[in-house]
Amino acid sequence: MSLTFKSRWPVLVICAAIAACSQEAPTPAPAPAPEAPAVPAPAGTAGMVDDARINASETAEPESWLSYGKDYREQRYSTLTQINSENVGELGLEWYLDLDTIHPLEATPLVVDGVMYLTSAWNITYALNAATGAEIWRYDPEVPGEFARKACCGVISRGLAVYEGRVHVATLDGRLLALDAADGALLWEVDTVIDRERFYTITGAPRAAGGKVYIGNGGAEFGVRGYVTAYDAATGEQEWRFFTVPGNPALPFEHPEMEMAAETWKGGEWWEIGGGGTVWNSIVYDPDFDSVYIGVGNGAPWTRAIRSPGGGDNLFLSSIVALDADTGAMKWYYQTTPGDNWDYTAVQDIMLADMNVDGVDRKVLMQAPKNGFFYVIDRADGTLLRAHPYGAVTWATHVDMDTGRPVENAEVDYSEEEQWILPGPLGAHNWQAMAYDPERGLVYFPAQDAAFVYAMDDDYKETGLYKRSPGRSNLGIEFGRIAQLLTETPGGAAPVGYLKAFDPLTGETAWSVQHADWWNGGTVATAAGLVFQGDSLGNLSAFDSDDGSILWQSNTFTSIVAPPMTYAVDGKQFVAIMTGAGIRLDAIPETATYQYGNWGKVVVYALGGTGELPTPTARDLSIPEQPELTASAADIARGEELYHDICGTCHGLAAVSSGTLPDLRMMTKERHAAFNAVVLDGILRNNGMAGFSDTLDATDVGRIQQYLIKRATEDRAAAGEA
Ligand code: CA
């Protein structure tokens, strides 16, 4: 486009010269093709990152952090050693930036040429002086507030890509942007969403390589069909798209892999519900094979009996798929959980490494997906090399290394009767980043033993029918009754979380540190023998890579789920972390977010730093006087079910908030008077609380409100405030 425009001038000049010399009428030139407007190029030289620079960065510029997982290998291993086990106790606050949000912050900042690029809530994007925190520019893509409701798990962004002078941001509402790295000016923007009737959202970080930007999306719980798309990094033009699950088999297959996948889906109308398989986190480029590995998510609905009643593996759910980076054609796949029945995504971070396995030098990838097994796979052809359990697993006994398939445990079949199963839908490990120390051969990551009660959808059990509910979660399990199921089903145990140092080849845990709470942050490892991790108490800690002893700790006063990263400017090493917990079902009084609420900020430490964070004000946990309870017990019970189906994942189990979003027991009578205006009309949509008039009527909203009044009144009485 811009090339055509430039190259036309010489042609016009030549024609003009000929016309001037010739008496003959010139042959009319064909009408020029209509031109798309030229896509502006970056104005300056900021953010000039390319494939060669990323590949060389470990040795050429260890001070940088050029891509989501540091470089294409995504090992989150830094060779910076200024901060070491001898002096780590001298780490202090160098600077922090209040990002003025209560929403979760999960991003990894990038550092390029002394500039830190990061995304905050609502994809507000910052370029900061990485040494001082001074703002260079800020860009607000103006994500509509209603999209908070369309995202299963909050207003989240896990990061961005910096490439060839552009900053690529993928927004919660499904757009992919290119900003000028120099000044934040918008260069191009594309809509990545194929169906705006469905609740597609993007929370993941785009990756860039080979002149392309790669991005997927989320939304399986609401009933979407997953895919990943490659765009030209300079223009935003679509290069290819790979769907992860088949669509309606009556329609043509988009690409040959869909014909193959469709044979593994049997009966049912999965395409009506969506199918799932969203690529919401891991998309890793491999320069050794010019491949892109995508981590594919769970099925929609979760239950395979509803999704594919005739059985089948349901490709490519819960799989790692290797694609040709140039064409999007599949090279190989490995399915971690055939016929996923538990929300076992395989979207967790994928790391690339060179490793000697049983005497053979191999180029491998590693992943610890939700299902509890740690996979080591040969990148050349997808050969499974290892699949050791890394936590407590009851859904399968083991992975059969001859077939590569897990052996399911029939004793925890939940199709007839509810069952406690390990791991639960938040996984034995989730999206929280892991780090690989190639010297020690250990992977450091947050793991958890977090069981869940799975129960088949009651209506489906009675009728054999299931209908997608637009605008709501479509899980196929009894989520509305989850409060009772969790408390009344025998055999449960409280969840426990660890930082684990895990040997992917032997399957042995070298050491593990149990945290006070089970849901914690990602990691970074350094060549100085340090592992940094944030936790839900709000502490950022440095652990000894060899034995897990805590060498340093700093209180950020906010629960942490993001991974720390490290960089250097002018020879000075820094450690940075974003703070702000994700929404969660349970409320843990010890966590910082429960005590203070979410205080979104980026916090940066260096040796000798002397700054101090102000101590935030504690949350007011008193429950005000409530309106009268007027509904029947049956209506309140229905309100409880609707609350857990629609409101609970954000506002908390049994109406007790984790502290991230408002606790609805604390509504005053004035708030209650505005309840319909908030829940139906969406007057707080700009805060992220969109209206639900598409899926709830005033009667049901009244039932939910009565349930909240009941819960508030109970807890107010228990606290002696009645
Ligand atoms: Ca999921």
Short mmCIF file of N, CA, C and O and ligand atoms in Angstrom, two decimals, residues 221 280 298 302 343 345 370, ligand 1:
data_model
loop_
_atom_site.label_atom_id
_atom_site.label_comp_id
_atom_site.label_asym_id
_atom_site.label_seq_id
_atom_site.Cartn_x
_atom_site.Cartn_y
_atom_site.Cartn_z
N GLU A 221 -15.89 -20.23 28.77
CA GLU A 221 -16.94 -20.41 29.77
C GLU A 221 -18.27 -19.81 29.28
O GLU A 221 -19.34 -20.26 29.66
N TRP A 280 -5.91 -18.48 25.29
CA TRP A 280 -5.97 -17.21 26.03
C TRP A 280 -4.66 -16.85 26.72
O TRP A 280 -4.58 -15.80 27.34
N ASN A 298 -9.83 -25.33 27.60
CA ASN A 298 -10.82 -26.35 27.92
C ASN A 298 -12.00 -26.33 26.95
O ASN A 298 -12.16 -25.40 26.17
N TRP A 302 -17.87 -27.47 29.98
CA TRP A 302 -16.81 -28.28 30.59
C TRP A 302 -17.06 -29.78 30.42
O TRP A 302 -16.14 -30.56 30.23
N ASP A 343 -12.37 -28.66 32.79
CA ASP A 343 -11.79 -27.32 32.59
C ASP A 343 -10.26 -27.37 32.67
O ASP A 343 -9.62 -26.44 33.14
N THR A 345 -7.42 -26.65 31.04
CA THR A 345 -6.76 -25.95 29.94
C THR A 345 -5.29 -26.38 29.83
O THR A 345 -4.66 -26.75 30.81
N LYS A 370 -3.09 -27.27 33.69
CA LYS A 370 -3.93 -27.41 34.88
C LYS A 370 -4.03 -28.85 35.37
O LYS A 370 -4.23 -29.09 36.56
CA CA B 1 -11.57 -22.26 31.58
#
